[in-house]
Short mmCIF file of C-alpha atoms in Angstrom, two decimals:
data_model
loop_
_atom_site.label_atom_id
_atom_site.label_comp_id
_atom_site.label_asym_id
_atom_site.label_seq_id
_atom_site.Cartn_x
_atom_site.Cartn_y
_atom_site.Cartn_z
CA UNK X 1 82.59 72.28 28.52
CA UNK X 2 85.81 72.25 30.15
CA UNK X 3 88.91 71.36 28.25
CA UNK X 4 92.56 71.02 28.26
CA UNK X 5 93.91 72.08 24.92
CA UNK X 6 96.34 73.86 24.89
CA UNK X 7 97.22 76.97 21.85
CA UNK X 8 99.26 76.07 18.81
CA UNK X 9 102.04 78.28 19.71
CA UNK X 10 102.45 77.17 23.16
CA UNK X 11 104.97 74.60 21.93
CA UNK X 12 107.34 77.06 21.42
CA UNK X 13 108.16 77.90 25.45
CA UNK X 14 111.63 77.81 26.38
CA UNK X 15 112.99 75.87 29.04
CA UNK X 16 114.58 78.54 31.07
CA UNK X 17 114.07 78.53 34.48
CA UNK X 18 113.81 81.95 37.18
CA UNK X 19 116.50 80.11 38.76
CA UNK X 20 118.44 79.74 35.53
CA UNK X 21 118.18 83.59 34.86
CA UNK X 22 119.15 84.94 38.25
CA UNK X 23 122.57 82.67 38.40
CA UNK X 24 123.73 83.71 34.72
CA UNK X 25 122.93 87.63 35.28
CA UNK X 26 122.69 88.48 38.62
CA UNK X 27 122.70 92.13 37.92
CA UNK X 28 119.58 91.91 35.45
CA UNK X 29 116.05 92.27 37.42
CA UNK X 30 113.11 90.17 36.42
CA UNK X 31 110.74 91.20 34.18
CA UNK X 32 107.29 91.42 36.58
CA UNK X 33 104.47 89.99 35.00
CA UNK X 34 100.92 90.91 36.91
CA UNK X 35 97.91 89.21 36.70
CA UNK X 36 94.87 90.71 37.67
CA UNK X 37 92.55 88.34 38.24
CA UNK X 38 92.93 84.94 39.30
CA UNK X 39 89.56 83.28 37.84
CA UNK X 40 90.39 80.43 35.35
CA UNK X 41 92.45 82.50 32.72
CA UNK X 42 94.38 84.36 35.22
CA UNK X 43 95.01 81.31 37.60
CA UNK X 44 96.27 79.49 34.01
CA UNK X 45 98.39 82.02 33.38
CA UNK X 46 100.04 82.09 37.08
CA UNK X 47 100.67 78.27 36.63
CA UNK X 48 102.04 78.01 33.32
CA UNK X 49 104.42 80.99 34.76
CA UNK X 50 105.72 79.21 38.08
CA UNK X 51 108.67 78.07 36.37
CA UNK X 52 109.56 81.03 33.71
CA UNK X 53 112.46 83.91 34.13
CA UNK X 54 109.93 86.13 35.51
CA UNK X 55 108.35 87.48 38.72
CA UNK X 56 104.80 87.13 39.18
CA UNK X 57 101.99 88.88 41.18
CA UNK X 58 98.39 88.15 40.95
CA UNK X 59 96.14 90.35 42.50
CA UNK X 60 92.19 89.39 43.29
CA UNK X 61 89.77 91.11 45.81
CA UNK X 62 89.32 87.50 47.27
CA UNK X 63 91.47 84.97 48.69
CA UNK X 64 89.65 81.78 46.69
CA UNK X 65 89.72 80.62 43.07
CA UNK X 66 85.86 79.78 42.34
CA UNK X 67 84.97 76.81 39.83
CA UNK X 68 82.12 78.63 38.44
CA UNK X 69 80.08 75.80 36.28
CA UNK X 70 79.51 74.18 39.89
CA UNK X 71 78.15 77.36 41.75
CA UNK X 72 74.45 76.70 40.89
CA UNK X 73 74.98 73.47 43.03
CA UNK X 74 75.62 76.03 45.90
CA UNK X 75 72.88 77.98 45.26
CA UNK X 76 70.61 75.21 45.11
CA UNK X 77 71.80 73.00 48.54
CA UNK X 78 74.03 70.21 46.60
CA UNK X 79 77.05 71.57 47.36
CA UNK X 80 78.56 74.18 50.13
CA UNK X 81 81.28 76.98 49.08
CA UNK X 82 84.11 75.59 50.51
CA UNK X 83 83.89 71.95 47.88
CA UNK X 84 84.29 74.07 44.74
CA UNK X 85 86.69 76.77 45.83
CA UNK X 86 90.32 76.87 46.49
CA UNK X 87 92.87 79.46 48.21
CA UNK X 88 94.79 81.36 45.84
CA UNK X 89 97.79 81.45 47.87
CA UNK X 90 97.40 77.37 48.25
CA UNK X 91 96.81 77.07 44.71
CA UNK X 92 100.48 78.62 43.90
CA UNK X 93 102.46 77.50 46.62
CA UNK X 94 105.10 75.66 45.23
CA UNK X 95 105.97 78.73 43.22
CA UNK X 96 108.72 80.53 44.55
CA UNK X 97 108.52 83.80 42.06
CA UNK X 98 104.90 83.95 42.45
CA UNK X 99 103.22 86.52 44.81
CA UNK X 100 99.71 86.53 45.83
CA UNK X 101 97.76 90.22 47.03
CA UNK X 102 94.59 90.48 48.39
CA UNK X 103 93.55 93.85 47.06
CA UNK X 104 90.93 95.47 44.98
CA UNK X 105 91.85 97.27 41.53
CA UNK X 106 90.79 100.86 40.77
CA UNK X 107 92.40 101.79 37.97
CA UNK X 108 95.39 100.97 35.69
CA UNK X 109 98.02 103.58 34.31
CA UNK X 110 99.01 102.06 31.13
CA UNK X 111 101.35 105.14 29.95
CA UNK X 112 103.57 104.17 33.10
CA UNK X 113 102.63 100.94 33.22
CA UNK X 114 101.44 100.99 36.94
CA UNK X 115 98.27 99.10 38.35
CA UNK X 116 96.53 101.22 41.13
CA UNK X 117 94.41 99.86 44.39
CA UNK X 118 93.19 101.62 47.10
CA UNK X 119 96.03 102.96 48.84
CA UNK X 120 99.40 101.42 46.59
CA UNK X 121 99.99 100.74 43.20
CA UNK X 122 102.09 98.36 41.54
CA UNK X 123 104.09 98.80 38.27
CA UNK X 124 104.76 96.11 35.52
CA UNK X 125 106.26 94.94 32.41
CA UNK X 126 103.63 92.61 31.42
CA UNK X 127 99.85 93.00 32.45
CA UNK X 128 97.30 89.92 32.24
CA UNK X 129 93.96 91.65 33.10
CA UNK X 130 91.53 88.51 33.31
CA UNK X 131 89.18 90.40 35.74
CA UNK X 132 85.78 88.60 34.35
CA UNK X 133 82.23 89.28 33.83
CA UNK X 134 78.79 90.52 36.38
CA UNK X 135 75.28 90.24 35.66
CA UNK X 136 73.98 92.76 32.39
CA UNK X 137 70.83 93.80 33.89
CA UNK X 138 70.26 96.12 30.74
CA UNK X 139 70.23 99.57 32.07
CA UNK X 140 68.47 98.31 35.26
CA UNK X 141 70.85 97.97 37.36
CA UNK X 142 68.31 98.48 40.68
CA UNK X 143 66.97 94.70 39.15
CA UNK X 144 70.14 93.60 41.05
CA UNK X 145 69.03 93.66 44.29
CA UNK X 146 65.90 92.07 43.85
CA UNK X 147 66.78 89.32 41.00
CA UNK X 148 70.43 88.02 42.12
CA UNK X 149 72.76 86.61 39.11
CA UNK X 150 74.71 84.06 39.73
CA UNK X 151 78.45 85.07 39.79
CA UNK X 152 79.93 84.82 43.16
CA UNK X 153 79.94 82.78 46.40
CA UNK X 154 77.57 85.48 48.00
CA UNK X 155 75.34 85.10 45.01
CA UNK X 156 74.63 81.18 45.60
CA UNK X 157 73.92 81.78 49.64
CA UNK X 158 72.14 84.64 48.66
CA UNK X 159 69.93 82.62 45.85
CA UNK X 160 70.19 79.38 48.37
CA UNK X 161 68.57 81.81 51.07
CA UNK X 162 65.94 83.12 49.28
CA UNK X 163 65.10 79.43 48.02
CA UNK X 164 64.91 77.90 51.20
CA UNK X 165 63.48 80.70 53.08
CA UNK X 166 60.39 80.48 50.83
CA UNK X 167 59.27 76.62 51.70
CA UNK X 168 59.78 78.07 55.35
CA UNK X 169 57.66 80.85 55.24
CA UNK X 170 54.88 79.49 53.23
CA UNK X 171 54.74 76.48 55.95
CA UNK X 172 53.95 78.99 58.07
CA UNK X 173 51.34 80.91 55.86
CA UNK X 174 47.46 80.78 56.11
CA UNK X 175 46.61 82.21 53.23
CA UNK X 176 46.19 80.14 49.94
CA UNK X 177 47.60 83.25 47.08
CA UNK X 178 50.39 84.12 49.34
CA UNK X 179 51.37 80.37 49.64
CA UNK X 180 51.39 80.23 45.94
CA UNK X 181 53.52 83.12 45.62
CA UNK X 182 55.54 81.98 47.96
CA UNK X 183 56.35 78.47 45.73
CA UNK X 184 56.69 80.57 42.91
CA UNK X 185 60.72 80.62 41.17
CA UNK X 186 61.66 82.65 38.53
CA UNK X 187 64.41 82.45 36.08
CA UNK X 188 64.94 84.66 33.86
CA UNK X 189 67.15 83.55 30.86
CA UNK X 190 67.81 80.06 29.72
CA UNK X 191 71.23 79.56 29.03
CA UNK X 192 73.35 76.45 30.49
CA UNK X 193 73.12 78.67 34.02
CA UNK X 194 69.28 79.39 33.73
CA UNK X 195 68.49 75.68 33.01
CA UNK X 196 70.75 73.89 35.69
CA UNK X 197 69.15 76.40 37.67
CA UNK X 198 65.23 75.92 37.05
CA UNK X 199 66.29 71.77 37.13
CA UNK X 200 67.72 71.56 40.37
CA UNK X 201 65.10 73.47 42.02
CA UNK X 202 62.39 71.57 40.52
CA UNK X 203 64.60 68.67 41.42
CA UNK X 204 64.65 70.20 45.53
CA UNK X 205 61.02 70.46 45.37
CA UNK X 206 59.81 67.63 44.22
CA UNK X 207 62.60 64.97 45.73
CA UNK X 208 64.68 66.82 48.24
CA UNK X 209 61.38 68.55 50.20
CA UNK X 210 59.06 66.47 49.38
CA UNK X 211 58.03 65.03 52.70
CA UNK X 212 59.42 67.40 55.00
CA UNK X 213 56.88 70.02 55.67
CA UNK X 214 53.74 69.69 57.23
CA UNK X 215 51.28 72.42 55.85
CA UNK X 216 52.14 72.79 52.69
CA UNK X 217 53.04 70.15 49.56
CA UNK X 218 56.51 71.18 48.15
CA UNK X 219 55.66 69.17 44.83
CA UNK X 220 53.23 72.27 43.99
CA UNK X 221 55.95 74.51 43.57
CA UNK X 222 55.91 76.50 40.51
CA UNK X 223 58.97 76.82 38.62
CA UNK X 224 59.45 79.47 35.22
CA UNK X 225 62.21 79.49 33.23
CA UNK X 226 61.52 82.49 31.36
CA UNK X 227 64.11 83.12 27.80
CA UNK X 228 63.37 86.08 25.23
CA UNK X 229 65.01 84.30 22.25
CA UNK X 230 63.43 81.47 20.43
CA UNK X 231 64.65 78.61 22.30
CA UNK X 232 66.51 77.56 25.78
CA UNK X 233 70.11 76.92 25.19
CA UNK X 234 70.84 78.97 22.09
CA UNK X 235 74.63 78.39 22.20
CA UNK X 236 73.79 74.26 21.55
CA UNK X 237 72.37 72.92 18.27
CA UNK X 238 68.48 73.25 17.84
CA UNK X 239 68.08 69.44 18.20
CA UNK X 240 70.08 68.97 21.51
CA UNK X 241 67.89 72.29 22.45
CA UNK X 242 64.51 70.69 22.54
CA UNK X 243 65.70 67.33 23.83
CA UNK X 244 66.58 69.57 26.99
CA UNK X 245 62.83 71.87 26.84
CA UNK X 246 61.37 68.22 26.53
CA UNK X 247 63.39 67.12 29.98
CA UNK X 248 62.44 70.19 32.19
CA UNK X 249 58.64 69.96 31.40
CA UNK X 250 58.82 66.69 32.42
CA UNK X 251 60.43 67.89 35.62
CA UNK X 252 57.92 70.20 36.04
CA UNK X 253 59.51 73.51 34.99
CA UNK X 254 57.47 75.86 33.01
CA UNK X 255 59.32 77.43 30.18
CA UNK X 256 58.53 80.56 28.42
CA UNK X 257 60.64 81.37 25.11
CA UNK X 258 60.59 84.34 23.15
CA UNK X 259 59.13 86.20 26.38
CA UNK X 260 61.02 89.05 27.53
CA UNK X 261 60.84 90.56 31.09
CA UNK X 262 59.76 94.05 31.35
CA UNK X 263 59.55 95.01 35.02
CA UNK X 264 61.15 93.17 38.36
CA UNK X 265 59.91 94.12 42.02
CA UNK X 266 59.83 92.93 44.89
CA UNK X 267 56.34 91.30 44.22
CA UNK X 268 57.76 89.47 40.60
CA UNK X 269 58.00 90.25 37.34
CA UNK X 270 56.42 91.46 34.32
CA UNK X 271 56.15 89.88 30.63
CA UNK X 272 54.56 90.65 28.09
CA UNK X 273 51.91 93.18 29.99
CA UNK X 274 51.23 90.55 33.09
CA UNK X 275 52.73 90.75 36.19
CA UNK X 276 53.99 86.69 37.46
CA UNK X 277 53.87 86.97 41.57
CA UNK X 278 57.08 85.75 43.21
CA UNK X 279 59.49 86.79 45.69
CA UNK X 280 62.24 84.62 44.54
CA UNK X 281 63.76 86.21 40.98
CA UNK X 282 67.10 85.02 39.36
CA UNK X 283 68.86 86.52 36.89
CA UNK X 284 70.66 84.55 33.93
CA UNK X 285 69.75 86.42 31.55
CA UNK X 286 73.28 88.06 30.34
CA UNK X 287 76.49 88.94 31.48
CA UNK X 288 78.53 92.33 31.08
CA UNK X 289 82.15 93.00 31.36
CA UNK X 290 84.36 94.00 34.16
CA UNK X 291 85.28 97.72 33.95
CA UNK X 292 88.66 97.06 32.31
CA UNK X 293 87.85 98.84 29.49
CA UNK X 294 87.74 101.98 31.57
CA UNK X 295 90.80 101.56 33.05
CA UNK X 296 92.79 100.93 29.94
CA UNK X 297 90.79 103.96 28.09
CA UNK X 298 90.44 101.40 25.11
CA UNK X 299 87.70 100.72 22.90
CA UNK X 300 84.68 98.07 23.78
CA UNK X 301 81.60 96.36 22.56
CA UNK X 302 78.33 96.80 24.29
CA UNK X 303 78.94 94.34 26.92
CA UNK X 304 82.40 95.97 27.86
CA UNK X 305 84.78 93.61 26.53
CA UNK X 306 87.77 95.48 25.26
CA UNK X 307 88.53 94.30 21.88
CA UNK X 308 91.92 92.51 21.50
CA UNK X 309 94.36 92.02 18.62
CA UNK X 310 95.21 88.17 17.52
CA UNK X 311 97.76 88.00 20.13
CA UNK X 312 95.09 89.12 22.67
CA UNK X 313 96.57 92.64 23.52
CA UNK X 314 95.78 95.86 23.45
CA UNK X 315 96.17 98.39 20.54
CA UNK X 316 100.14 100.24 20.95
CA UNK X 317 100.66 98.30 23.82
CA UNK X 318 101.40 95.00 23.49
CA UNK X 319 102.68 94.52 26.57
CA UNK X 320 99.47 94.71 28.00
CA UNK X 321 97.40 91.27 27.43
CA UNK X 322 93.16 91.25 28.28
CA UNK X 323 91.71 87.23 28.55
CA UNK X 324 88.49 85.66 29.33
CA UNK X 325 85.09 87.31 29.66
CA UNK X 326 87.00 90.39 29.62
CA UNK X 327 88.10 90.12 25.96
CA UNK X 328 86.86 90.51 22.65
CA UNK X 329 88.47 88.26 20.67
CA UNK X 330 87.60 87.21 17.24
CA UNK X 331 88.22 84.47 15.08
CA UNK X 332 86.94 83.06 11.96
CA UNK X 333 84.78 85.87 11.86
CA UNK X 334 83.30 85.46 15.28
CA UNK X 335 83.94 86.54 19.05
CA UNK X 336 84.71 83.84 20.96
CA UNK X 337 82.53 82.75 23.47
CA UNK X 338 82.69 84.06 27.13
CA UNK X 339 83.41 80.49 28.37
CA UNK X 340 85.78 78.33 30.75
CA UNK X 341 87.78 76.70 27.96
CA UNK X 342 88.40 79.91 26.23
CA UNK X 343 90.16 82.04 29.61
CA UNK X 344 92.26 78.56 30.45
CA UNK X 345 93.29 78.37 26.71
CA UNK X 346 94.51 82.13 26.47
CA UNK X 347 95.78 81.97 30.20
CA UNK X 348 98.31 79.52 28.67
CA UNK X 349 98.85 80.87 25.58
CA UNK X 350 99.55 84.51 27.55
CA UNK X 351 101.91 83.50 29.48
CA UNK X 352 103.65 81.22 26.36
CA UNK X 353 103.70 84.49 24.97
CA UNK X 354 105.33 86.01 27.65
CA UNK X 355 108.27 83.17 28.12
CA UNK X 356 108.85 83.64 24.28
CA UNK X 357 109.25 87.28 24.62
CA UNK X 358 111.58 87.41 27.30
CA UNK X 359 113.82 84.26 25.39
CA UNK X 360 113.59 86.79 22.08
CA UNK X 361 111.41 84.30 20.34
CA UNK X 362 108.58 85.00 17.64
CA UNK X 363 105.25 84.52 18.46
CA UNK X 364 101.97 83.17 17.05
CA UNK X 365 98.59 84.39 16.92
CA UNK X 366 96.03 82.85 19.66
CA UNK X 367 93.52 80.21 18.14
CA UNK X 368 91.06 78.38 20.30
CA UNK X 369 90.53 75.04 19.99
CA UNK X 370 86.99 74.11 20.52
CA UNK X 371 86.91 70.33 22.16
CA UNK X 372 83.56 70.80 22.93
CA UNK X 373 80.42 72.26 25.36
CA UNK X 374 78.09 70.63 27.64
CA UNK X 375 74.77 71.45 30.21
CA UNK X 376 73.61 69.31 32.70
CA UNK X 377 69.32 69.28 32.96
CA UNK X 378 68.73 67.37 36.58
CA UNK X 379 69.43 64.23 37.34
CA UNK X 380 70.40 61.42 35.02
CA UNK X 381 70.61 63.99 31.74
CA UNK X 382 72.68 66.29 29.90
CA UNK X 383 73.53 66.95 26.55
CA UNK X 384 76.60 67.06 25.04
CA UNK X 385 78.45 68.45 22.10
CA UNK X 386 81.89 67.40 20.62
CA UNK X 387 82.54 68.44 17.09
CA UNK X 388 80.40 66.60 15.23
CA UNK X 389 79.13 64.40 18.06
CA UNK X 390 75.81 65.62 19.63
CA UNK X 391 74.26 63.66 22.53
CA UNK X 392 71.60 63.83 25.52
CA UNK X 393 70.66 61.41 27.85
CA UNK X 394 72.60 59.42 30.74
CA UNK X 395 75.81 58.97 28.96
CA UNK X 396 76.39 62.65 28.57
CA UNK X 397 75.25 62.81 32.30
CA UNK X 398 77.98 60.54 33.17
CA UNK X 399 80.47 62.59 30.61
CA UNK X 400 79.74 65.69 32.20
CA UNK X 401 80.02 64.69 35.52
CA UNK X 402 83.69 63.39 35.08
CA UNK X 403 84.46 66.64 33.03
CA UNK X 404 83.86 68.60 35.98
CA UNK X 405 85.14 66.46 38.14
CA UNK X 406 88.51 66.19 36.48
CA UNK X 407 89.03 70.15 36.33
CA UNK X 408 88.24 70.83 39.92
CA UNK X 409 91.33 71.73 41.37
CA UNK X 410 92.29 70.04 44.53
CA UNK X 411 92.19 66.46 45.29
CA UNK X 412 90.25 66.80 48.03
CA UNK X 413 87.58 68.95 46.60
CA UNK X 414 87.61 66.30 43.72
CA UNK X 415 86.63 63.82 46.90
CA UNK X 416 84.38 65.45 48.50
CA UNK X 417 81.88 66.81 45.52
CA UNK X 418 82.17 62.65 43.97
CA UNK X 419 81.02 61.99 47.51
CA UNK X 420 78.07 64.36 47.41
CA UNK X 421 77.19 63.83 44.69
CA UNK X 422 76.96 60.10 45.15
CA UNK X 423 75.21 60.48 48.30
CA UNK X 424 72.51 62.69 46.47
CA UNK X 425 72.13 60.05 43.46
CA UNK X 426 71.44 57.04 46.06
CA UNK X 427 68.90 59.59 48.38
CA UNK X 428 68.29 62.49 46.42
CA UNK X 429 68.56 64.57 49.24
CA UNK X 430 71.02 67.83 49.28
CA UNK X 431 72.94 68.01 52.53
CA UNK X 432 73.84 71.47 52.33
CA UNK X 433 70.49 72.97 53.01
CA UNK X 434 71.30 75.88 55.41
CA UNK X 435 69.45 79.02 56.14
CA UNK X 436 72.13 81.58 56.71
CA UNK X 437 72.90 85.37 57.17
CA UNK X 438 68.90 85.54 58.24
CA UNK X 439 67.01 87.17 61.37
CA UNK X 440 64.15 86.57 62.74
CA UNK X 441 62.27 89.76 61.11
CA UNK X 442 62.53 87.90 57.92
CA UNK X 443 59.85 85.48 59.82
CA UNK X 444 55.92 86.08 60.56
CA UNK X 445 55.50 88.42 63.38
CA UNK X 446 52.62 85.73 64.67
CA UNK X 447 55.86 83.05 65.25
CA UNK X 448 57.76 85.62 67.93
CA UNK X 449 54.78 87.36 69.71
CA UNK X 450 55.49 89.25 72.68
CA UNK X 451 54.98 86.80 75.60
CA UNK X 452 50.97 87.28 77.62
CA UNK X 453 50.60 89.53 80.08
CA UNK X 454 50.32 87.43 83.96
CA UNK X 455 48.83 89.13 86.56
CA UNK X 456 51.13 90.82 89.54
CA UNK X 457 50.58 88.43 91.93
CA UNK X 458 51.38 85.46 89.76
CA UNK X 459 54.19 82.99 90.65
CA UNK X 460 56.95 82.57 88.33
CA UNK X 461 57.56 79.93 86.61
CA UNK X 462 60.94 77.80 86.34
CA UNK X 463 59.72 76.52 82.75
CA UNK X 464 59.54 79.78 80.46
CA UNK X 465 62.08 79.81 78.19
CA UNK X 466 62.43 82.33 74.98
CA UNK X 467 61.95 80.12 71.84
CA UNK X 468 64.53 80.96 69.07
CA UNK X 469 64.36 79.94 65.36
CA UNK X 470 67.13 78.82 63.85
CA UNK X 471 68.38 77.71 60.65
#
């Protein structure tokens, strides 16, 4: 779930502006904060910074903050890229000691305190590396071009491609097996991604599709959520678990527990010694890391995630501050999970920290404050958990909806996705179902033959036009 909570020590940030520094000691530079990153941790962190004695520079190798809990609606034709992103530079406009680079990190020099990109580097006095988490494909990394995770913009079109792309082809298909295959989805791993996954393309399938194709029945598409643990959902209590395995059989989506893939290929996958046809494979099963850990040359856990002290920084260097998925931060005994409310709640406290130091102030260790987590399964249910408060049904549909709502940023994104999403309640249709970055090879060779051979002497023809498929 996303939250707004802020840390415990956050009330402590002093009131001094950039403005306020630079008029009372002209001669004193700022102290130059960079954030790599500018997910939700790093993008706190800028904000809560706009109006501190320091100069700020966040670096990201794109231009767009990405609200990540919607992107499965991308991938699966509810929503388009542009409704759940937001330019970087737009974001932090109003700040006048923030600056924005478009640049790709290859390394950080901690000793000199210098953050190296392809062709410049940048030095610091306070680093805020917030640089994320990819797909852990376990040692198989060549899974990743067959089985897409779900972690960018390019991921959704990719997965909304391959989607899409199958109902086409099988349309198209004469032969029965092949047309199976064809309507055959695999996800692999059931976590909150996996199952809003596997429900909204059940959901396409059996409402979206339904009645438009004329050769084949889009209802008799075959959907497998596939987990190796015990149940979907681990990070939810057992009982809000199997309220949401009872919803997606009822939506039609096989799920397999305590099944772990052994193989993917281009033909499927393979569990438990049988091999499951399908040419559409997604990945949900874990994440890994960013290589930040390598670049600071400091200790990690087997996902990457460099482990942090209490006041999330780096052993001997405490000027240098990891957040987010990147991080390995403990408390009460446990890490803290790799999830939305945890980046934008050390994002803040970071850069609290930061204003403190520079005022000469004592600071407090980070502790999260858990308001909550949620998982939508299709339309009309999710469950919901809030302390001690568990609940599933249409309520916590209606919860979750204005959660997300609420913490996209931009009004007009906020607009437009209500919109859509309204539209898609009263219709159940998805209006964002395009085919793109796709050539005609991908089709049948029967749909573009090469045009009959006439004889010599025949007359042209003023009618004969090349017939082009398009998406």
């Amino acid at each position: 779930m996303l939250n707004n909570s802020f840390s415990s020590s956050s009330s402590q940030v002093v009131n001094a502006t950039s403005e306020d520094l630079i008029s009372k000691n002209n001669h004193i530079p700022l102290p130059h904060v960079v954030i790599i990153g500018a997910g939700f941790g790093g993008l706190q962190a800028a904000r809560a910074l706009g109006n501190a004695p320091v100069k700020v520079t966040v670096i990201d190798r794109t231009n767009h903050h990405l609200f990540q809990p919607l992107l499965y609606q991308v991938a699966t034709a509810a929503l388009s890229p542009a409704d759940i992103s937001s330019p970087v530079r737009h974001v932090l406009r109003k700040q006048k000691n923030t600056n924005v680079l478009l640049a790709e990190v290859t390394g950080i020099d901690v000793e000199n305190r210098c953050v190296l990109m392809h062709n410049r580097s940048i030095s610091y006095d306070y680093l805020i590396v917030a640089t994320g988490a990819r797909e852990n494909y376990f040692g198989h990394e060549q899974w990743r071009e067959i089985a897409p995770g779900l972690k960018s913009i390019e991921d959704a079109t990719t997965i909304r491609r391959k989607v899409l792309l199958s109902f086409e082809l099988a349309e198209q298909e004469s032969d029965p097996e092949r047309v199976k295959e064809l309507l055959t989805f695999i996800v692999v791993g059931a976590g909150a991604t996996g199952v809003e996954l596997a429900g909204a393309i059940a959901e396409i399938s059996r409402k979206a599709l339904a009645a438009d194709f004329r050769h084949i029945d889009p209802k008799q598409a075959r959907i497998l959520l596939i987990e190796a643990g015990p149940r979907i959902l681990p990070a939810f209590p057992e009982a809000l678990s199997r309220k949401a395995h009872r919803v997606l059989i009822k939506m039609g989506v096989e799920v397999h527990v305590g099944l772990a893939v052994s193989d993917v290929d281009a033909q499927g996958v393979t569990a438990a010694g049988e091999h499951i046809a399908s040419p559409t494979v997604i990945w949900t099963a874990g994440v890994q890391a960013s290589q930040a850990g390598q670049w600071l040359g400091v200790e990690t856990d087997r996902a990457g995630r460099v482990k942090v002290s209490e006041r999330l920084a780096i052993p001997d260097h405490p000027e240098v501050f990891v957040i987010g998925d990147t991080a390995l931060s403990m408390q009460d005994g446990r890490p803290l999970p790799g999830v939305a409310p945890v980046a934008m709640q050390q994002g803040r406290y970071v850069a609290a920290t930061i204003k403190q130091r520079v005022a000469g102030q004592s600071t407090l260790p980070f502790h999260y404050h858990d308001k909550g987590s949620m998982a939508t399964v299709g339309r009309s249910f999710a469950i919901v958990k809030l302390g001690p408060l568990q609940i599933g049904g249409f309520l916590a549909w209606i919860t979750w909806l204005a959660v997300h709502i609420m913490y996209l940023i931009g009004f007009e994104n906020r607009i437009i996705v209500m919109m859509q999403w309204a539209w898609a309640f009263l219709t159940f249709q998805r209006r964002a179902r395009l085919i793109t970055h796709m050539n005609l090879f991908m089709l049948p060779v029967e749909l573009h033959p090469a045009p009959a051979q006439k004889p010599k002497d025949a007359p042209a023809t003023t009618d004969e036009t090349d017939n082009a498929v398009q998406a």
